[in-house]
XYZ file of N, CA, C and O in Angstrom:
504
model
N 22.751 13.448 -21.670
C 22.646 13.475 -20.216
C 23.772 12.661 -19.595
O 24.213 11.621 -20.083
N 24.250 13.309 -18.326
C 25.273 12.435 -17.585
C 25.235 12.320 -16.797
O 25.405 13.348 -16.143
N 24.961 10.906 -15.919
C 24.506 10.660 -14.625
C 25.389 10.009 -13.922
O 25.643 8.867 -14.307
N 25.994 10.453 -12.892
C 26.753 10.147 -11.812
C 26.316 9.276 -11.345
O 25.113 9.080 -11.512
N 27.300 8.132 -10.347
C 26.573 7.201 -9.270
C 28.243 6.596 -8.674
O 29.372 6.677 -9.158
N 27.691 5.986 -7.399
C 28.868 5.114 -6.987
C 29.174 6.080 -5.819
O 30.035 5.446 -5.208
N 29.008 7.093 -5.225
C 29.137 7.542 -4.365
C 29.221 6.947 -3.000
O 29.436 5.743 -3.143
N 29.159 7.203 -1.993
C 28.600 6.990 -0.702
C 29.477 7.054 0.862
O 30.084 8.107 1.055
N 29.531 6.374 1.562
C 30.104 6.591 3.142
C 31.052 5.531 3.036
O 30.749 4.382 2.715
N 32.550 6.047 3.390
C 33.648 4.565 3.373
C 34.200 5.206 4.141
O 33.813 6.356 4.346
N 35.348 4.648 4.856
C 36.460 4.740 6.296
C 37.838 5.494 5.132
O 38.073 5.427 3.925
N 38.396 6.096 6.180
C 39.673 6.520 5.340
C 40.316 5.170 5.321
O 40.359 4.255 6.143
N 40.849 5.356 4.003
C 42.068 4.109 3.282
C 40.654 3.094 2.531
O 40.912 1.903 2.355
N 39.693 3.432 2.255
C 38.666 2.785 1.646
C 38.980 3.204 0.153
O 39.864 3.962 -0.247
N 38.184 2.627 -0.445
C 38.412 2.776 -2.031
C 36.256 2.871 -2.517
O 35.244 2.432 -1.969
N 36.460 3.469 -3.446
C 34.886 4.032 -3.846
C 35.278 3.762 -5.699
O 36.360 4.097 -6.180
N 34.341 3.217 -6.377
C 33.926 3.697 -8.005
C 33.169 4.624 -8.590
O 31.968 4.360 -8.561
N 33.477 5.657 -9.130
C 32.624 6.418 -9.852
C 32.230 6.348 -10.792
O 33.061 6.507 -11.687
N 31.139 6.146 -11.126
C 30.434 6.132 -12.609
C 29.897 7.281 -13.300
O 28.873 7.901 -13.014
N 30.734 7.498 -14.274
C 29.347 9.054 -15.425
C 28.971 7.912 -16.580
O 29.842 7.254 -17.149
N 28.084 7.825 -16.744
C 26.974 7.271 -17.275
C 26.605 8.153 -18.730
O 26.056 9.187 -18.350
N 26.682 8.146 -20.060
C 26.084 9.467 -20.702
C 25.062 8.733 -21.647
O 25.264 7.745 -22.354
N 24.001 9.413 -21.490
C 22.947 9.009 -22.853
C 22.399 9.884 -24.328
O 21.431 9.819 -25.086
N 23.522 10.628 -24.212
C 23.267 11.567 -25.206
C 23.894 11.212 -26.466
O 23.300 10.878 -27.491
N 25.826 11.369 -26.209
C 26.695 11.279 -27.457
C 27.233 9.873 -26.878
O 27.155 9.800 -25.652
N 27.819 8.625 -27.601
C 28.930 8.466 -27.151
C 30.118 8.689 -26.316
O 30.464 9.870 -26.347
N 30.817 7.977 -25.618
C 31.719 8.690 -24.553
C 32.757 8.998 -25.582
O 33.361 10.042 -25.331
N 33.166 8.330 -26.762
C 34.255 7.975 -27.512
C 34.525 9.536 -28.162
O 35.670 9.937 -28.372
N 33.427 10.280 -28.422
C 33.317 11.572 -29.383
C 34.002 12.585 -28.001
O 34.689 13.443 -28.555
N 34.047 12.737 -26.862
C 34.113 13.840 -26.475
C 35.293 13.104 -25.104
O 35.457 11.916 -24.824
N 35.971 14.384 -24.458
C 36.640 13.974 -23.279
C 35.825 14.666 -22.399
O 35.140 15.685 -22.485
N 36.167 13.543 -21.190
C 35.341 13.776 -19.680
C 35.900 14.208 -18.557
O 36.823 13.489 -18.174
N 35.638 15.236 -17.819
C 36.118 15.036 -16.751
C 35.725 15.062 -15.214
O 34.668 15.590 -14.869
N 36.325 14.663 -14.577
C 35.599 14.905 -12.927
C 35.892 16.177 -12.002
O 37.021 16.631 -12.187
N 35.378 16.630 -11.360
C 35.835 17.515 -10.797
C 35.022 17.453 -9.227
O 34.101 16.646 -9.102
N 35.390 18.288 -8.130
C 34.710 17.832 -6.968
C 34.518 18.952 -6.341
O 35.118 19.965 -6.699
N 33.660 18.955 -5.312
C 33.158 20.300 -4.456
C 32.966 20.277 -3.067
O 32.091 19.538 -2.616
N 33.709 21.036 -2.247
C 32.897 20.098 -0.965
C 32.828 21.051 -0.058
O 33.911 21.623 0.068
N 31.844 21.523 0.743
C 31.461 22.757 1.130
C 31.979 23.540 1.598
O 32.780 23.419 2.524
N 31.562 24.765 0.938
C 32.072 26.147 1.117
C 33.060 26.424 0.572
O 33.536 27.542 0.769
N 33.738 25.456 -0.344
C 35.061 25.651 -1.498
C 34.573 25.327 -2.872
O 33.588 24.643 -3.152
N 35.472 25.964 -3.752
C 34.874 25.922 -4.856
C 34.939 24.492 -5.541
O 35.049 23.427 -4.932
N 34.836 24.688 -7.188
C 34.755 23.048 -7.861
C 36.391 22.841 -8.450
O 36.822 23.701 -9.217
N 37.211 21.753 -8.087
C 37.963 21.182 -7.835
C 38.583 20.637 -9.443
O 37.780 20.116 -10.216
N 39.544 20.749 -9.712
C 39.415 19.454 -10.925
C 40.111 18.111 -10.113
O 40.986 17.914 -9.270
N 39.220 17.388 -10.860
C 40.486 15.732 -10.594
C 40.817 14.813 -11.343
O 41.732 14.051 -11.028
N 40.143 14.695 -12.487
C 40.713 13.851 -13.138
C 40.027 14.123 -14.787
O 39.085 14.915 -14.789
N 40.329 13.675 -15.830
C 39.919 13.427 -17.133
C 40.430 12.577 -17.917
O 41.490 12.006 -17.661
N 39.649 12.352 -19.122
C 40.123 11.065 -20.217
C 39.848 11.741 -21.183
O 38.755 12.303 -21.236
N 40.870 11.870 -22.301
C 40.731 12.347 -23.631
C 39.323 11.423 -24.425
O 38.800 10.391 -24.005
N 39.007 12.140 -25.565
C 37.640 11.499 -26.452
C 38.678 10.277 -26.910
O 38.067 9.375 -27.483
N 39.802 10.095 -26.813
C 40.486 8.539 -27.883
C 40.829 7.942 -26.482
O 41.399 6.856 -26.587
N 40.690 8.240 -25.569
C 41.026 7.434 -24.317
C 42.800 7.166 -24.415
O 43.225 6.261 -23.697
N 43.511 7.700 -25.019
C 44.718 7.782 -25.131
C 45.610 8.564 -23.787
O 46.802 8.285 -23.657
N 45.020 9.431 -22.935
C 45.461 10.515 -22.429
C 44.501 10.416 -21.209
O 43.286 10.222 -21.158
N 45.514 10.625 -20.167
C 44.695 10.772 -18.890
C 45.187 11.840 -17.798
O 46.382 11.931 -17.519
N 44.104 12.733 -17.129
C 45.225 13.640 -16.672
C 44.611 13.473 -14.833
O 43.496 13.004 -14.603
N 45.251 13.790 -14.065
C 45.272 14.109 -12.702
C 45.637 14.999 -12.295
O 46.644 15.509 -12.786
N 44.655 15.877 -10.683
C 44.949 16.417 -10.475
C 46.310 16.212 -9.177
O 46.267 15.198 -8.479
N 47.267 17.080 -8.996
C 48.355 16.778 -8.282
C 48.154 15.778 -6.632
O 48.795 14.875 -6.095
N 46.954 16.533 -6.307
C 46.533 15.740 -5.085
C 45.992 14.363 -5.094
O 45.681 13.689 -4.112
N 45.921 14.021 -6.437
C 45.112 12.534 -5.941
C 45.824 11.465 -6.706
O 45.601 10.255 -6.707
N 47.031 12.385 -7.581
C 47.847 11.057 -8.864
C 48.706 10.010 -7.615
O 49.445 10.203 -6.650
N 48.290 9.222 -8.090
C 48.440 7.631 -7.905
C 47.556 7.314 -6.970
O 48.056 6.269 -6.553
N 46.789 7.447 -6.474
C 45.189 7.265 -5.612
C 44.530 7.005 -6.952
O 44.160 5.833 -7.015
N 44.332 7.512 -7.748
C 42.765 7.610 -8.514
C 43.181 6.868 -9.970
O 44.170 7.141 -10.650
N 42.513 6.211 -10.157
C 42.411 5.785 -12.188
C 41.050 6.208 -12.536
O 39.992 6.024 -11.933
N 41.370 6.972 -13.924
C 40.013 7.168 -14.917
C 40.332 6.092 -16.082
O 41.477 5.830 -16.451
N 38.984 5.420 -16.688
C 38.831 4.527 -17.843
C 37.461 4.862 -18.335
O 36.499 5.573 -18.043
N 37.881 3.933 -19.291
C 36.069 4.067 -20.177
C 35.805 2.311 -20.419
O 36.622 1.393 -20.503
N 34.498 2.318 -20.476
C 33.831 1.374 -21.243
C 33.042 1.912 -22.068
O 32.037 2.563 -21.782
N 33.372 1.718 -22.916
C 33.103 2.193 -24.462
C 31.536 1.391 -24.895
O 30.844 1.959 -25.740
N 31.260 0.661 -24.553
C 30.492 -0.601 -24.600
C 29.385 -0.335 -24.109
O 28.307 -0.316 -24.702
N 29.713 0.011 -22.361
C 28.631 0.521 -21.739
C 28.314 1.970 -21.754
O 27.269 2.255 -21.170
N 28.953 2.922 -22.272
C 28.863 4.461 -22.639
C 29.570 4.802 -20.947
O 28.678 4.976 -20.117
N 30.211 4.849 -20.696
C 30.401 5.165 -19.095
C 32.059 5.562 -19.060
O 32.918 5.087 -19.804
N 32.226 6.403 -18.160
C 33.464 6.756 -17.656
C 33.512 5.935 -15.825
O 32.610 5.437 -15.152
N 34.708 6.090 -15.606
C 34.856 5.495 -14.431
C 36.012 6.380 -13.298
O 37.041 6.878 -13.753
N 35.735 6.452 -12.132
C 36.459 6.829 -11.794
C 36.911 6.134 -10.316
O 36.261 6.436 -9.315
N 37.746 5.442 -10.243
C 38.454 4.333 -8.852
C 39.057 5.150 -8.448
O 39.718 5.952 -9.108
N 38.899 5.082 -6.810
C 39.795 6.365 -6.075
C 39.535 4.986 -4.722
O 38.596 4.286 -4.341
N 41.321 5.220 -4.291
C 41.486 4.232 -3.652
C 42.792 5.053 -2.506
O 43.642 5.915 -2.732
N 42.436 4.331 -1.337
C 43.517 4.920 -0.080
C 42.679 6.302 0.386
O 43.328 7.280 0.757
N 41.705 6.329 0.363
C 40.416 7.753 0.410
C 41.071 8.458 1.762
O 41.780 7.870 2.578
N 40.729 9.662 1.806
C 41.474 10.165 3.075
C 40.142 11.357 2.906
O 39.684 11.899 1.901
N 39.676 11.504 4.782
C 38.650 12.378 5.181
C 38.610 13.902 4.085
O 37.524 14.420 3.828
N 39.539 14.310 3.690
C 40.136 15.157 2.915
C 39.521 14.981 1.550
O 39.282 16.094 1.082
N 39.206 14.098 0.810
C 38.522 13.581 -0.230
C 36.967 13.969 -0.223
O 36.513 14.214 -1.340
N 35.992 14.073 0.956
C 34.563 14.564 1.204
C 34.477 15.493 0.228
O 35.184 16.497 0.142
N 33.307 15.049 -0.772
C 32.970 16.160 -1.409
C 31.378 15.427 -2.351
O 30.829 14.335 -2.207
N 31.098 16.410 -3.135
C 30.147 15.867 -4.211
C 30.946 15.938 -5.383
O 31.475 16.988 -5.748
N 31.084 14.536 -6.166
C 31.882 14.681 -7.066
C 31.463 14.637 -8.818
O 31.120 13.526 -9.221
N 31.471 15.284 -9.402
C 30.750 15.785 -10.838
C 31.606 15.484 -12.231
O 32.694 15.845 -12.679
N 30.550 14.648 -12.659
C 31.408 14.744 -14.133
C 30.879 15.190 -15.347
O 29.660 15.301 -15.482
N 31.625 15.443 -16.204
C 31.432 16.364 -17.408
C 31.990 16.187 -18.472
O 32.982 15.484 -18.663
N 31.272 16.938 -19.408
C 31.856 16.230 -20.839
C 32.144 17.736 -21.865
O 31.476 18.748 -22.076
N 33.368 17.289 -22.286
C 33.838 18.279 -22.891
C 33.461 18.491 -25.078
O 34.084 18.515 -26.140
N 32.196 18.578 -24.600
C 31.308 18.562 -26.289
C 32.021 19.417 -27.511
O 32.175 19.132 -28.699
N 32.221 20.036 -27.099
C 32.988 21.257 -28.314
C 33.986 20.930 -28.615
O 34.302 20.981 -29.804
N 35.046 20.374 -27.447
C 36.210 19.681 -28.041
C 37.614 20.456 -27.896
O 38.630 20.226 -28.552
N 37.433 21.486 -26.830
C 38.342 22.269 -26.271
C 39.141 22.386 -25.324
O 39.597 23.388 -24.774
N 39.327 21.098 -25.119
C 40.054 20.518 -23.717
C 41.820 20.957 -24.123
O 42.685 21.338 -23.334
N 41.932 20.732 -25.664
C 43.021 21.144 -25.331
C 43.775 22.619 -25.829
O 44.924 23.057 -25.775
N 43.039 22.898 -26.114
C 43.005 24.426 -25.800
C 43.113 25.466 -24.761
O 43.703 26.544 -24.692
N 42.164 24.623 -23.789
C 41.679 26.047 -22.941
C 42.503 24.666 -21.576
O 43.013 24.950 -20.492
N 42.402 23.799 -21.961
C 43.234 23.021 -20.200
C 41.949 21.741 -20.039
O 40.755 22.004 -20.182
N 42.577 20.084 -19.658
C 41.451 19.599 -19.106
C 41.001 20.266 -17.373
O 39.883 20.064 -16.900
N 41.630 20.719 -16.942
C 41.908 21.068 -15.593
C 40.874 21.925 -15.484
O 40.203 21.855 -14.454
N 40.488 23.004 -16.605
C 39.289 24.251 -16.363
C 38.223 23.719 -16.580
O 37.901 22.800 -17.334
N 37.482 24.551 -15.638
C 35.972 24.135 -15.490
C 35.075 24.582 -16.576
O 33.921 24.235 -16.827
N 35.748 25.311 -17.084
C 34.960 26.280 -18.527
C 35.366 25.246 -19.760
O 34.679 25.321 -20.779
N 36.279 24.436 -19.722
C 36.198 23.514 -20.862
C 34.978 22.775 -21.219
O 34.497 22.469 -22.310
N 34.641 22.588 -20.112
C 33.588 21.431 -20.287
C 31.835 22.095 -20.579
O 31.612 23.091 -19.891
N 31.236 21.871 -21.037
C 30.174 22.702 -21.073
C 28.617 21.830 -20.897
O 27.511 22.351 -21.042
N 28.834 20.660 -20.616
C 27.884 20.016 -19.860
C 28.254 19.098 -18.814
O 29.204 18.352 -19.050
N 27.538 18.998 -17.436
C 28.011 18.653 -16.269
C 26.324 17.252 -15.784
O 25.228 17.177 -16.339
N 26.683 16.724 -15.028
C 25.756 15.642 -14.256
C 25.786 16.394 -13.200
O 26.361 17.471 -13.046
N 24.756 15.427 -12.033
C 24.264 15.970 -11.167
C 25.383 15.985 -10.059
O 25.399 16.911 -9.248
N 26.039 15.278 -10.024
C 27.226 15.260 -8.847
C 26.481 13.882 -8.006
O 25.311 13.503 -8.062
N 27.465 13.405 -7.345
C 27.350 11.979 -6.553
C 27.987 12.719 -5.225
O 28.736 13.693 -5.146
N 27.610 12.182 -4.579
C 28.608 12.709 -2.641
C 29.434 11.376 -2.004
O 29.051 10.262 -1.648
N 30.577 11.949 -2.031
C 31.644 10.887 -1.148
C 32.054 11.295 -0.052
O 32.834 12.233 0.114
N 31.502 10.543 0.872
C 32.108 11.098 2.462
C 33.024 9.822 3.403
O 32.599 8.855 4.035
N 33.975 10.157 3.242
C 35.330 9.856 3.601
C 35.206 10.143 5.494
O 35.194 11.226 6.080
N 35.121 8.637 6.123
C 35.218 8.982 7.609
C 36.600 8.726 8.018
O 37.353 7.971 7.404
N 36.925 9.409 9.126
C 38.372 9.242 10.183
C 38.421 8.400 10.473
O 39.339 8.055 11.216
């Protein structure tokens, strides 16, 4: 299971933490990624961390705004998104790429990943 949190209401140029949380595998066995949705558009990619935490990818709109990490310790991925702009509003979802096909098929596709959390909501005010 992977449970999102850290969401909530900040001013543009605010900064927010995201947490995926997993209680199933280890974070260390599989890569994660985030992706976002925000109404009436589809799901977004934004960010991922390889299973060795070696490799981190972004999507074009948010590289150098956002860092992904792990705590290995606490089973958790993280996601810091900082300088937030109204443009950022969305529910944001993370996922874990179990099979191990991230680099195959792209961390960027949504079909890599084959289990998802519930999504957290970030709403970014003017």
């Amino acid at each position: 299971q992977l449970q999102a949190s850290g969401g909530g209401l900040v001013q543009a140029g605010g900064s927010l933490r995201l947490s995926c949380a997993a209680s199933v595998r280890t974070v260390e066995t599989y890569s994660t990624g985030w992706f976002r949705q925000a109404p009436g558009k589809g799901r977004d990619f934004v960010a991922a961390i390889s299973w060795n935490g070696d490799s981190t990818y972004f999507a074009d709109f948010v590289k150098g705004r956002l860092t992904i990490s792990r705590d290995n310790a606490k089973n958790t991925v993280y996601l810091q998104m900082n300088s937030l702009k109204p443009e950022d509003t969305a529910i944001y979802y993370c996922a874990a790429d179990l099979l191990g096909v991230g680099p195959a098929k792209g961390f960027d596709h949504p079909l890599t990943y084959d289990y998802w959390g519930q999504g957290t909501q970030v709403t970014v005010s003017s």
